[in-house]
Coordinates of C-alpha atoms in Angstrom, one line a residue:
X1 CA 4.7 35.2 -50.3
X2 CA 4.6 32.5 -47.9
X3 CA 8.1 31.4 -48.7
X4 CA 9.3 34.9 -48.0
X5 CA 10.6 35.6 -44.8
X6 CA 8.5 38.5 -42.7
X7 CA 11.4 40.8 -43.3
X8 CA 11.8 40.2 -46.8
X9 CA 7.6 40.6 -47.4
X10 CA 8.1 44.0 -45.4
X11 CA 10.4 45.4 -47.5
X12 CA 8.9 43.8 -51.2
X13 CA 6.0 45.4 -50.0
X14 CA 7.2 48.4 -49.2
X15 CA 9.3 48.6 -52.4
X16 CA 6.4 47.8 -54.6
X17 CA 4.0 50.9 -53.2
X18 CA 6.9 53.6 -53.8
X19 CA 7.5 52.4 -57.0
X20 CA 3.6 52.4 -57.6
X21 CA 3.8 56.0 -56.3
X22 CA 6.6 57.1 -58.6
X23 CA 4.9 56.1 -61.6
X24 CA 1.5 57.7 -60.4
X25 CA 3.1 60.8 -60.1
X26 CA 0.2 63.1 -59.7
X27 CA -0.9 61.4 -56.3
X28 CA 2.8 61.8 -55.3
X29 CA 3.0 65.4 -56.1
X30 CA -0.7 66.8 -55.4
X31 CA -0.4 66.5 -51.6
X32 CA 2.8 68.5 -51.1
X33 CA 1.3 70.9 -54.0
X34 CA -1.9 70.9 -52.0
X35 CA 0.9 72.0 -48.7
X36 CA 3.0 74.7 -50.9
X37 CA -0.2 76.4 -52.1
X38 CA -2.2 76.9 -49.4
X39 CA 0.9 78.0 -47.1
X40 CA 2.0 80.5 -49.7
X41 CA -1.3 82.1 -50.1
X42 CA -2.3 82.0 -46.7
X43 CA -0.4 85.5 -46.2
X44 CA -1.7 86.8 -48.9
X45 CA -5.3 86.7 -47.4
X46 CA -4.2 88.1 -44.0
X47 CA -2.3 90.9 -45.3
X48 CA 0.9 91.9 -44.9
X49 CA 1.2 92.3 -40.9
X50 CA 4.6 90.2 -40.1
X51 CA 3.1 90.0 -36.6
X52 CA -0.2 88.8 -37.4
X53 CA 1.7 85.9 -39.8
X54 CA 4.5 85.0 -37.2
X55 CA 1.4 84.3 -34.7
X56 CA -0.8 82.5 -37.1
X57 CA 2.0 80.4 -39.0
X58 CA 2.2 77.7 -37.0
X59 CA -1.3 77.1 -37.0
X60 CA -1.2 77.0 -40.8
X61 CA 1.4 74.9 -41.7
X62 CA 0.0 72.4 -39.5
X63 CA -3.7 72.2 -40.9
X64 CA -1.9 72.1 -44.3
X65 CA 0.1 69.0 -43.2
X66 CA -2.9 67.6 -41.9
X67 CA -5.3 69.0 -44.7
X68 CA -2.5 67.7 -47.9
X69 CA -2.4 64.3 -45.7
X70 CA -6.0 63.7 -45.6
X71 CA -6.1 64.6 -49.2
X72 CA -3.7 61.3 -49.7
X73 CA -5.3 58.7 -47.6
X74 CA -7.8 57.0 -50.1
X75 CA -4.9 55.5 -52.4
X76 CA -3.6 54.2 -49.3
X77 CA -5.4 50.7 -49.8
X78 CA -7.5 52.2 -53.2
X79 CA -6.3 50.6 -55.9
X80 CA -5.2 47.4 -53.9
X81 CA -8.8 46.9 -52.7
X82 CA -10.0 47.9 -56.4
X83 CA -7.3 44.7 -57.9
X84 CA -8.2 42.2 -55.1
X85 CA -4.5 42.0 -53.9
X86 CA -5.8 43.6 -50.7
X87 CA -7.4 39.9 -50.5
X88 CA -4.1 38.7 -51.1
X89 CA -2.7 40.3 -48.3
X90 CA -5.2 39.2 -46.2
X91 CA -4.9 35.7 -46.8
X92 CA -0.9 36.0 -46.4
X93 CA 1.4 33.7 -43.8
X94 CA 2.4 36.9 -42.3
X95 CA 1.2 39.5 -39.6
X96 CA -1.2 41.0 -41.6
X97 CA -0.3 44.1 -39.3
X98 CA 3.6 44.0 -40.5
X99 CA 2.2 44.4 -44.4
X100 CA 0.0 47.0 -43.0
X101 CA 2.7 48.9 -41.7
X102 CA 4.7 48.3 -44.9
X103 CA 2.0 50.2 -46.5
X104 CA 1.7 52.8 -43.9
X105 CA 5.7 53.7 -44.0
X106 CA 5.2 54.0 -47.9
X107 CA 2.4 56.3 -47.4
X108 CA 4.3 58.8 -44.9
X109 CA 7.4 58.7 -47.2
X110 CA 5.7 59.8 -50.3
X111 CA 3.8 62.5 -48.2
X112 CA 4.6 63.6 -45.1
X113 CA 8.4 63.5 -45.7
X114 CA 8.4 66.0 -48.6
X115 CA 5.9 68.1 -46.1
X116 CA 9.0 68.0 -43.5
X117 CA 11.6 68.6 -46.3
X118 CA 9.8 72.0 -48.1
X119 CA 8.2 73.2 -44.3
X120 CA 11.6 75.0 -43.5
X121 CA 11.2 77.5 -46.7
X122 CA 7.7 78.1 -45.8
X123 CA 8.8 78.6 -42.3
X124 CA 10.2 81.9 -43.6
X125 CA 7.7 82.3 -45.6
X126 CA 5.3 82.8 -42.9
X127 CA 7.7 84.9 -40.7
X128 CA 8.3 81.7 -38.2
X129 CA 12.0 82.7 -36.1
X130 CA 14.7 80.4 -37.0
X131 CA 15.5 79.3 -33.7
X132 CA 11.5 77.7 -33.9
X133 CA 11.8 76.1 -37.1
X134 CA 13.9 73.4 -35.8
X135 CA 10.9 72.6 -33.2
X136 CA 8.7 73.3 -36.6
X137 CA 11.0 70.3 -38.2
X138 CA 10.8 68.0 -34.9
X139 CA 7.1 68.7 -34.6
X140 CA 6.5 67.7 -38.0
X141 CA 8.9 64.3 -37.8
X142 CA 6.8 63.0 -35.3
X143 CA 3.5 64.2 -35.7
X144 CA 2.9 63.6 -39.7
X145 CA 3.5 59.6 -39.2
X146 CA 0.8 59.8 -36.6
X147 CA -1.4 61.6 -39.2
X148 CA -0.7 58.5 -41.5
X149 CA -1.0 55.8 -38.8
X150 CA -4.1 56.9 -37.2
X151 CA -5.3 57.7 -41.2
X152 CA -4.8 54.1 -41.8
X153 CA -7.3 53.0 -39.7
X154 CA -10.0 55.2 -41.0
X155 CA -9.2 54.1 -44.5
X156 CA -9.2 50.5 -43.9
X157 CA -12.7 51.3 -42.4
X158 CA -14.2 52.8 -45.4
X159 CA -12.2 51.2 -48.3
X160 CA -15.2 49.3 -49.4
X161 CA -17.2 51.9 -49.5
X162 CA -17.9 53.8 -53.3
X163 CA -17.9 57.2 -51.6
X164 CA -16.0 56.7 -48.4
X165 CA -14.5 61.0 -48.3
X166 CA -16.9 62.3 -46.8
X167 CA -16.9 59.1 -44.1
X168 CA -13.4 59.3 -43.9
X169 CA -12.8 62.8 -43.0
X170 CA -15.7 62.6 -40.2
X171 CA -13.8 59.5 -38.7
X172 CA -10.1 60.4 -39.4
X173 CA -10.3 64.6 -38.7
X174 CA -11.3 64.2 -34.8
X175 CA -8.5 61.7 -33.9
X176 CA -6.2 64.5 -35.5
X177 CA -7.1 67.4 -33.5
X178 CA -4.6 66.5 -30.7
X179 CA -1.8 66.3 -33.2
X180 CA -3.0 69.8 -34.5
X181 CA -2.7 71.1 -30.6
X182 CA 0.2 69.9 -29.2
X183 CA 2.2 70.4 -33.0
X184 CA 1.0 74.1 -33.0
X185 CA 1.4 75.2 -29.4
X186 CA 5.2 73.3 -29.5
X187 CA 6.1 76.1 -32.2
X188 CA 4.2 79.2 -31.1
X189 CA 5.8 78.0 -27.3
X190 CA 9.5 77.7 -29.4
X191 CA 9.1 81.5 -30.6
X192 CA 8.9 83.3 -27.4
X193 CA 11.8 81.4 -26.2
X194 CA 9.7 79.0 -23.7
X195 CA 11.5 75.1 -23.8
X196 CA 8.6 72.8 -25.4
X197 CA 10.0 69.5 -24.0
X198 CA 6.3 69.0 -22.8
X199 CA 4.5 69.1 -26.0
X200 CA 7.5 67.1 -27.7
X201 CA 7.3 64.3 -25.1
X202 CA 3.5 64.2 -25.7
X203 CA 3.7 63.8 -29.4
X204 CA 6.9 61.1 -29.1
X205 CA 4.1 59.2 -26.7
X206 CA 1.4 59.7 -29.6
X207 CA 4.2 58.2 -32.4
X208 CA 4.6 55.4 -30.1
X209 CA 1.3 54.6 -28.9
X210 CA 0.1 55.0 -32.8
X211 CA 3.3 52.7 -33.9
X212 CA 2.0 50.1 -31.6
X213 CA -1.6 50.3 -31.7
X214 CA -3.0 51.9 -35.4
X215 CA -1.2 48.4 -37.9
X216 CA -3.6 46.2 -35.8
X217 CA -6.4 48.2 -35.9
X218 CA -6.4 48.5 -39.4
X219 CA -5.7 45.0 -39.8
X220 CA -8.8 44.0 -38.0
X221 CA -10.8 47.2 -40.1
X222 CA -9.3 45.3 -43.1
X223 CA -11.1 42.0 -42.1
X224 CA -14.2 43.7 -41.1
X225 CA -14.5 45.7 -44.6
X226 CA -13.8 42.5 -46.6
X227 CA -15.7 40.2 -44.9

């Protein structure tokens, strides 16, 4: 790999765990089953009040995201950790934060993007306005990647560990709650007609601060759990 250039690595890597995905096809499709299912029956155990489901929707399809995302974080560095190329990567001429973010992208593509593709049909679903699902669809563009950056770090923490879910979801469940805040209020503020350039802003800053902080903190949890 050393031969490769950094952008060449990124991508290989990046290429390898989708097509790893696609052939595992029941981690690929449980999370956004995991989203469907609990969206669809969430009505169902609330009654049939349009009113009481318009004012709880946003809130459940956003602890779905971030419930079916959780769900998906242990194969992040699993099976790598479980056939030693995690050591590999380690020991790799490149940033070993670039490969991490290779990994990370590959994660949010083959969960939370088919979260932000199916959310508009459970939009309606749930009685959400149409003029607030598009703030539903930004919401979710920004904030699932920051479920699977800030994820990543948790993981990497716990991948040596035999029975790291329980750990995980202790570590990884409190750095979410913020996402789960500003993502829900941006929707319920979009439905009474109130502009949400606040709550927007403050998730863009999370993508960001996550894009620039979370690959080199899991890098260094990397080293920590392999050393």
């Amino acid at each position: 790999m050393s031969t490769l250039s950094l952008t060449s690595a990124f991508s290989l890597l990046l290429k390898r765990d989708l097509v790893l995905a696609y052939r595992r096809r029941s981690e690929l499709v449980n999370p956004m089953l995991f989203f469907v299912l609990v969206t669809a029956m969430f009505p169902l155990g609330i009654g049939n009040d349009p009113k009481l489901i318009e004012a709880v929707g946003p809130g459940v399809v956003w602890v779905a995201a971030l419930l079916a995302s959780l769900l998906s974080l242990d194969s992040m560095f699993r099976s790598d950790f479980d056939d030693g190329s995690l050591e590999q990567f380690m020991l790799s001429a490149h940033p070993v934060s670039v490969l991490v973010l290779a990994k990370i992208l590959a994660h949010w593509l083959v969960t939370g993007l088919p979260l932000f593709i199916v959310a508009p049909l459970l939009a309606v679903l749930l009685n959400i306005p149409g003029s607030a699902i598009p703030t539903l669809m930004l919401t979710l563009i920004l904030g699932t990647p920051v479920l699977s950056l800030i994820g990543s770090v948790g993981v990497a923490l716990t991948v040596g560990l035999r029975r790291g879910g329980v750990i995980l979801s202790l570590l990884v469940l409190p750095l979410y709650v913020p996402v789960l805040i500003f993502g829900t209020d941006a929707v319920k503020t979009a439905i009474i007609g109130i502009p949400t350039t606040a709550q927007i802003s403050i998730l863009g800053a999370m993508l960001v601060g996550s894009l620039v902080l979370a690959p080199m903190a899991t890098a260094a949890s990397l080293r920590i759990s392999l050393s």
